[in-house]
Short mmCIF file of N, CA, C and O in Angstrom, two decimals:
data_model
loop_
_atom_site.label_atom_id
_atom_site.label_comp_id
_atom_site.label_asym_id
_atom_site.label_seq_id
_atom_site.Cartn_x
_atom_site.Cartn_y
_atom_site.Cartn_z
N UNK A 1 -20.24 -63.64 -11.27
CA UNK A 1 -19.86 -63.59 -12.48
C UNK A 1 -19.17 -62.70 -13.34
O UNK A 1 -18.30 -62.73 -14.39
N UNK A 2 -20.33 -62.08 -13.63
CA UNK A 2 -20.53 -60.56 -14.48
C UNK A 2 -19.50 -59.69 -14.58
O UNK A 2 -18.48 -59.01 -15.14
N UNK A 3 -19.06 -59.72 -12.50
CA UNK A 3 -18.14 -58.46 -12.69
C UNK A 3 -16.49 -59.11 -12.65
O UNK A 3 -15.81 -58.17 -12.82
N UNK A 4 -16.56 -60.39 -12.80
CA UNK A 4 -15.16 -61.21 -13.34
C UNK A 4 -14.87 -60.99 -14.81
O UNK A 4 -14.00 -60.50 -14.98
N UNK A 5 -16.08 -61.11 -15.43
CA UNK A 5 -15.67 -61.06 -16.91
C UNK A 5 -15.40 -59.51 -17.56
O UNK A 5 -14.16 -59.23 -18.21
N UNK A 6 -16.22 -59.05 -16.40
CA UNK A 6 -15.97 -57.23 -17.04
C UNK A 6 -14.42 -56.67 -16.38
O UNK A 6 -13.54 -56.33 -17.27
N UNK A 7 -14.26 -57.42 -15.17
CA UNK A 7 -13.13 -57.35 -14.99
C UNK A 7 -12.06 -57.48 -15.96
O UNK A 7 -10.60 -57.10 -15.81
N UNK A 8 -11.98 -58.50 -16.50
CA UNK A 8 -11.14 -59.74 -16.87
C UNK A 8 -11.27 -58.86 -18.58
O UNK A 8 -9.48 -58.38 -19.06
N UNK A 9 -12.07 -57.89 -18.94
CA UNK A 9 -11.96 -57.51 -20.25
C UNK A 9 -11.19 -56.18 -20.31
O UNK A 9 -10.42 -55.74 -21.18
N UNK A 10 -11.36 -55.53 -19.10
CA UNK A 10 -10.66 -54.66 -18.58
C UNK A 10 -9.27 -54.75 -18.52
O UNK A 10 -8.00 -54.21 -18.80
N UNK A 11 -8.45 -55.79 -18.07
CA UNK A 11 -7.47 -56.26 -17.78
C UNK A 11 -6.34 -56.98 -18.53
O UNK A 11 -5.32 -56.88 -18.69
N UNK A 12 -7.02 -57.93 -19.29
CA UNK A 12 -6.49 -58.87 -20.10
C UNK A 12 -6.59 -58.35 -21.98
O UNK A 12 -7.90 -58.16 -22.40
N UNK A 13 -5.47 -58.05 -22.61
CA UNK A 13 -5.69 -57.37 -23.71
C UNK A 13 -5.64 -58.70 -24.59
O UNK A 13 -6.59 -58.44 -25.67
N UNK A 14 -5.83 -59.69 -24.26
CA UNK A 14 -6.12 -60.87 -25.08
C UNK A 14 -7.56 -61.19 -25.43
O UNK A 14 -8.28 -61.31 -26.39
N UNK A 15 -8.18 -60.36 -24.62
CA UNK A 15 -9.71 -59.96 -24.76
C UNK A 15 -10.57 -58.81 -26.06
O UNK A 15 -11.31 -59.00 -26.08
N UNK A 16 -9.42 -58.56 -26.38
CA UNK A 16 -9.49 -57.61 -27.35
C UNK A 16 -9.64 -58.44 -28.46
O UNK A 16 -10.15 -58.01 -29.70
N UNK A 17 -9.36 -59.80 -28.66
CA UNK A 17 -10.26 -60.99 -29.70
C UNK A 17 -9.15 -60.40 -31.00
O UNK A 17 -7.69 -61.16 -30.52
N UNK A 18 -10.00 -60.45 -31.98
CA UNK A 18 -8.80 -60.47 -33.42
C UNK A 18 -7.40 -59.38 -33.33
O UNK A 18 -6.57 -59.63 -33.82
N UNK A 19 -7.96 -58.16 -32.87
CA UNK A 19 -6.71 -57.32 -32.91
C UNK A 19 -5.32 -57.84 -31.75
O UNK A 19 -4.35 -57.64 -32.41
N UNK A 20 -5.86 -58.69 -30.57
CA UNK A 20 -4.64 -58.56 -29.82
C UNK A 20 -3.97 -60.14 -31.32
O UNK A 20 -2.79 -59.69 -31.08
N UNK A 21 -4.65 -61.07 -31.62
CA UNK A 21 -4.05 -62.31 -32.57
C UNK A 21 -3.35 -61.39 -33.90
O UNK A 21 -2.17 -61.67 -34.31
N UNK A 22 -3.92 -60.57 -34.53
CA UNK A 22 -3.25 -59.93 -35.70
C UNK A 22 -2.06 -58.54 -35.09
O UNK A 22 -0.87 -59.04 -35.71
N UNK A 23 -2.12 -58.03 -33.83
CA UNK A 23 -0.65 -57.24 -33.91
C UNK A 23 0.19 -58.66 -33.07
O UNK A 23 1.30 -58.41 -33.51
N UNK A 24 -0.06 -60.24 -32.54
CA UNK A 24 0.63 -60.84 -32.06
C UNK A 24 1.28 -61.60 -33.51
O UNK A 24 2.65 -61.63 -33.48
N UNK A 25 0.66 -61.72 -34.44
CA UNK A 25 1.12 -62.25 -35.61
C UNK A 25 1.60 -61.83 -36.32
O UNK A 25 3.02 -61.96 -37.17
N UNK A 26 1.52 -60.19 -36.60
CA UNK A 26 2.40 -59.02 -36.97
C UNK A 26 4.11 -59.36 -36.63
O UNK A 26 5.50 -59.00 -37.17
N UNK A 27 4.03 -59.08 -35.37
CA UNK A 27 5.15 -59.28 -34.50
C UNK A 27 6.02 -60.51 -34.74
O UNK A 27 7.34 -60.18 -35.71
N UNK A 28 5.77 -61.34 -35.43
CA UNK A 28 6.38 -63.13 -35.10
C UNK A 28 6.86 -63.26 -36.80
O UNK A 28 7.43 -63.50 -37.34
N UNK A 29 5.91 -62.30 -37.82
CA UNK A 29 6.05 -62.14 -39.04
C UNK A 29 7.72 -61.89 -39.42
O UNK A 29 8.27 -62.28 -40.74
N UNK A 30 8.77 -61.38 -38.42
CA UNK A 30 10.11 -60.28 -39.04
C UNK A 30 11.12 -61.89 -38.04
O UNK A 30 10.77 -61.76 -36.65
N UNK A 31 12.00 -62.67 -38.93
CA UNK A 31 12.80 -62.97 -38.07
C UNK A 31 13.94 -62.68 -37.10
O UNK A 31 13.82 -61.20 -37.68
N UNK A 32 14.38 -63.26 -36.53
CA UNK A 32 16.08 -62.45 -36.03
C UNK A 32 16.66 -62.13 -37.51
O UNK A 32 17.07 -61.44 -37.08
N UNK A 33 16.97 -63.02 -38.22
CA UNK A 33 17.57 -63.06 -38.97
C UNK A 33 17.78 -61.62 -39.74
O UNK A 33 18.45 -60.86 -40.27
N UNK A 34 16.35 -61.13 -40.58
CA UNK A 34 15.74 -60.46 -41.00
C UNK A 34 15.94 -59.18 -40.06
O UNK A 34 16.47 -58.42 -40.81
N UNK A 35 16.07 -59.00 -38.94
CA UNK A 35 16.10 -57.82 -38.27
C UNK A 35 17.45 -57.51 -37.72
O UNK A 35 17.99 -56.53 -38.08
N UNK A 36 18.36 -58.67 -37.92
CA UNK A 36 19.50 -58.36 -37.93
C UNK A 36 20.54 -57.87 -39.33
O UNK A 36 21.01 -56.80 -38.89
N UNK A 37 19.37 -58.38 -40.40
CA UNK A 37 20.12 -57.89 -41.28
C UNK A 37 19.76 -56.63 -41.81
O UNK A 37 20.65 -56.06 -42.34
N UNK A 38 18.65 -56.01 -41.08
CA UNK A 38 18.27 -54.52 -41.44
C UNK A 38 18.86 -53.61 -40.63
O UNK A 38 19.18 -52.58 -41.11
N UNK A 39 19.66 -54.22 -39.54
CA UNK A 39 20.28 -53.12 -38.58
C UNK A 39 21.67 -53.18 -39.19
O UNK A 39 22.41 -51.82 -39.20
N UNK A 40 22.03 -54.23 -39.50
CA UNK A 40 23.21 -54.39 -40.23
C UNK A 40 23.50 -53.28 -41.88
O UNK A 40 24.49 -52.84 -42.00
N UNK A 41 22.65 -53.52 -42.20
CA UNK A 41 22.15 -52.86 -43.54
C UNK A 41 22.25 -51.26 -43.38
O UNK A 41 22.82 -50.07 -44.11
N UNK A 42 21.55 -50.81 -42.14
CA UNK A 42 21.33 -49.32 -41.73
C UNK A 42 22.63 -49.21 -41.30
O UNK A 42 23.34 -47.84 -41.86
N UNK A 43 23.90 -50.00 -40.94
CA UNK A 43 24.88 -49.21 -39.97
C UNK A 43 25.85 -49.24 -41.42
O UNK A 43 26.48 -47.97 -41.68
N UNK A 44 25.69 -50.20 -42.26
CA UNK A 44 26.62 -49.92 -43.50
C UNK A 44 26.52 -48.42 -44.07
O UNK A 44 27.22 -48.00 -44.83
N UNK A 45 25.12 -48.36 -43.84
CA UNK A 45 24.59 -47.51 -45.60
C UNK A 45 25.24 -46.23 -44.81
O UNK A 45 25.43 -45.17 -45.40
N UNK A 46 24.58 -46.25 -43.21
CA UNK A 46 25.19 -44.80 -42.24
C UNK A 46 26.84 -44.74 -42.79
O UNK A 46 26.73 -43.37 -42.51
N UNK A 47 27.55 -45.68 -42.23
CA UNK A 47 28.96 -45.55 -42.68
C UNK A 47 29.44 -45.46 -43.75
O UNK A 47 30.22 -43.87 -44.38
N UNK A 48 28.65 -45.66 -44.94
CA UNK A 48 29.22 -45.15 -46.30
C UNK A 48 28.89 -43.81 -46.30
O UNK A 48 29.54 -42.74 -47.12
N UNK A 49 27.43 -43.35 -46.07
CA UNK A 49 26.97 -41.18 -46.42
C UNK A 49 27.98 -40.33 -45.27
O UNK A 49 28.17 -39.57 -45.75
N UNK A 50 28.47 -41.20 -43.99
CA UNK A 50 28.93 -40.20 -43.04
C UNK A 50 30.34 -40.41 -43.63
O UNK A 50 31.09 -39.43 -43.45
N UNK A 51 31.36 -41.04 -43.78
CA UNK A 51 32.34 -41.36 -44.40
C UNK A 51 32.72 -40.75 -45.30
O UNK A 51 33.91 -41.41 -46.00
N UNK A 52 31.98 -41.55 -46.71
CA UNK A 52 32.25 -41.56 -47.93
C UNK A 52 33.00 -42.44 -48.37
O UNK A 52 33.99 -41.23 -49.34
N UNK A 53 33.06 -43.47 -48.14
CA UNK A 53 33.68 -44.58 -48.32
C UNK A 53 33.23 -45.20 -50.07
O UNK A 53 32.21 -44.81 -50.24
N UNK A 54 34.15 -45.90 -50.25
CA UNK A 54 33.76 -47.02 -51.86
C UNK A 54 33.21 -47.78 -51.25
O UNK A 54 33.55 -48.46 -50.19
N UNK A 55 32.25 -48.47 -52.39
CA UNK A 55 31.73 -49.79 -52.02
C UNK A 55 32.93 -51.10 -51.64
O UNK A 55 32.66 -52.13 -50.72
N UNK A 56 34.02 -50.84 -52.05
CA UNK A 56 34.99 -51.58 -51.72
C UNK A 56 35.42 -51.46 -50.67
O UNK A 56 35.75 -52.57 -49.78
N UNK A 57 35.58 -50.49 -49.97
CA UNK A 57 35.69 -50.08 -48.52
C UNK A 57 34.63 -50.91 -47.59
O UNK A 57 34.97 -51.11 -46.38
N UNK A 58 33.49 -50.39 -48.31
CA UNK A 58 32.43 -50.95 -47.45
C UNK A 58 32.62 -52.49 -47.58
O UNK A 58 32.29 -53.37 -46.24
N UNK A 59 32.73 -53.03 -48.40
CA UNK A 59 32.64 -54.78 -48.24
C UNK A 59 33.71 -55.22 -47.70
O UNK A 59 33.92 -56.21 -47.02
N UNK A 60 34.75 -54.43 -47.60
CA UNK A 60 36.27 -54.36 -46.38
C UNK A 60 35.61 -54.70 -44.96
O UNK A 60 35.77 -55.38 -44.13
N UNK A 61 34.93 -53.43 -45.16
CA UNK A 61 34.08 -53.35 -43.42
C UNK A 61 33.48 -54.05 -42.94
O UNK A 61 33.37 -54.55 -41.81
N UNK A 62 32.49 -54.60 -44.27
CA UNK A 62 31.71 -55.99 -43.54
C UNK A 62 32.65 -57.25 -43.51
O UNK A 62 31.94 -57.70 -42.39
N UNK A 63 32.94 -57.88 -43.88
CA UNK A 63 34.05 -58.63 -44.01
C UNK A 63 34.65 -58.97 -42.62
O UNK A 63 35.11 -59.27 -41.83
N UNK A 64 35.61 -57.66 -42.03
CA UNK A 64 36.09 -57.12 -41.14
C UNK A 64 35.18 -57.24 -39.95
O UNK A 64 35.43 -58.23 -38.74
N UNK A 65 33.92 -57.00 -40.10
CA UNK A 65 32.79 -56.93 -38.94
C UNK A 65 32.41 -58.19 -38.76
O UNK A 65 31.86 -58.57 -37.60
N UNK A 66 32.14 -58.69 -39.55
CA UNK A 66 31.12 -60.26 -39.77
C UNK A 66 32.49 -61.02 -38.70
O UNK A 66 32.39 -62.29 -37.95
N UNK A 67 33.61 -60.67 -39.17
CA UNK A 67 34.50 -61.99 -39.04
C UNK A 67 34.85 -62.33 -36.80
O UNK A 67 35.73 -62.50 -36.11
N UNK A 68 34.63 -60.75 -36.42
CA UNK A 68 34.38 -60.30 -34.97
C UNK A 68 33.12 -60.84 -34.17
O UNK A 68 33.05 -61.01 -33.22
N UNK A 69 32.27 -61.23 -34.91
CA UNK A 69 30.58 -62.08 -34.34
C UNK A 69 31.34 -63.01 -34.23
O UNK A 69 32.00 -63.90 -34.56
N UNK A 70 30.38 -64.12 -32.93
CA UNK A 70 30.40 -65.15 -32.68
C UNK A 70 30.16 -65.61 -34.06
O UNK A 70 29.03 -65.30 -34.67
N UNK A 71 30.41 -67.01 -34.27
CA UNK A 71 30.51 -67.76 -35.27
C UNK A 71 28.95 -68.07 -35.77
O UNK A 71 28.38 -68.25 -36.38
N UNK A 72 28.17 -68.46 -34.40
CA UNK A 72 26.76 -68.64 -34.72
C UNK A 72 26.07 -67.51 -34.85
O UNK A 72 25.01 -67.52 -36.44
N UNK A 73 26.80 -66.18 -34.78
CA UNK A 73 25.60 -65.12 -35.69
C UNK A 73 26.57 -65.25 -36.88
O UNK A 73 25.45 -64.74 -38.36
N UNK A 74 27.79 -65.08 -37.63
CA UNK A 74 27.97 -65.46 -38.52
C UNK A 74 27.35 -66.24 -39.01
O UNK A 74 26.73 -65.88 -40.39
N UNK A 75 26.90 -67.34 -38.83
CA UNK A 75 26.42 -68.58 -39.80
C UNK A 75 24.65 -67.94 -40.08
O UNK A 75 24.14 -68.35 -41.11
N UNK A 76 24.13 -67.52 -38.85
CA UNK A 76 22.80 -66.45 -39.38
C UNK A 76 22.85 -66.08 -40.16
O UNK A 76 21.76 -65.58 -41.19
N UNK A 77 23.63 -65.10 -40.49
CA UNK A 77 23.92 -63.71 -41.00
C UNK A 77 24.17 -64.16 -42.40
O UNK A 77 23.73 -63.15 -43.27
N UNK A 78 25.02 -65.00 -42.71
CA UNK A 78 25.41 -65.35 -43.81
C UNK A 78 24.21 -66.11 -44.76
O UNK A 78 24.88 -66.88 -45.71
N UNK A 79 23.47 -67.25 -43.99
CA UNK A 79 22.70 -67.83 -44.60
C UNK A 79 21.68 -67.18 -45.54
O UNK A 79 21.60 -68.56 -46.33
N UNK A 80 21.24 -66.44 -45.79
CA UNK A 80 20.96 -65.87 -46.71
C UNK A 80 21.49 -64.74 -47.47
O UNK A 80 22.05 -64.08 -46.83
#
């Protein structure tokens, strides 16, 4: 029985106890919506920096980009 417990401690990440659950809960804290907004905002900032375009052009680009996404993603990204 001791060998079985030792083997499990060495192979199963859940045996790290609180550390495992803290890592898992941190991952769960960011939602799909938040992660997609981070990606979209990074893309817009990069486009603006690289191509030196105005805020109006960024807004136009964003609207065009959003219109090309599936409706389900559009609703999700426009929810907040």
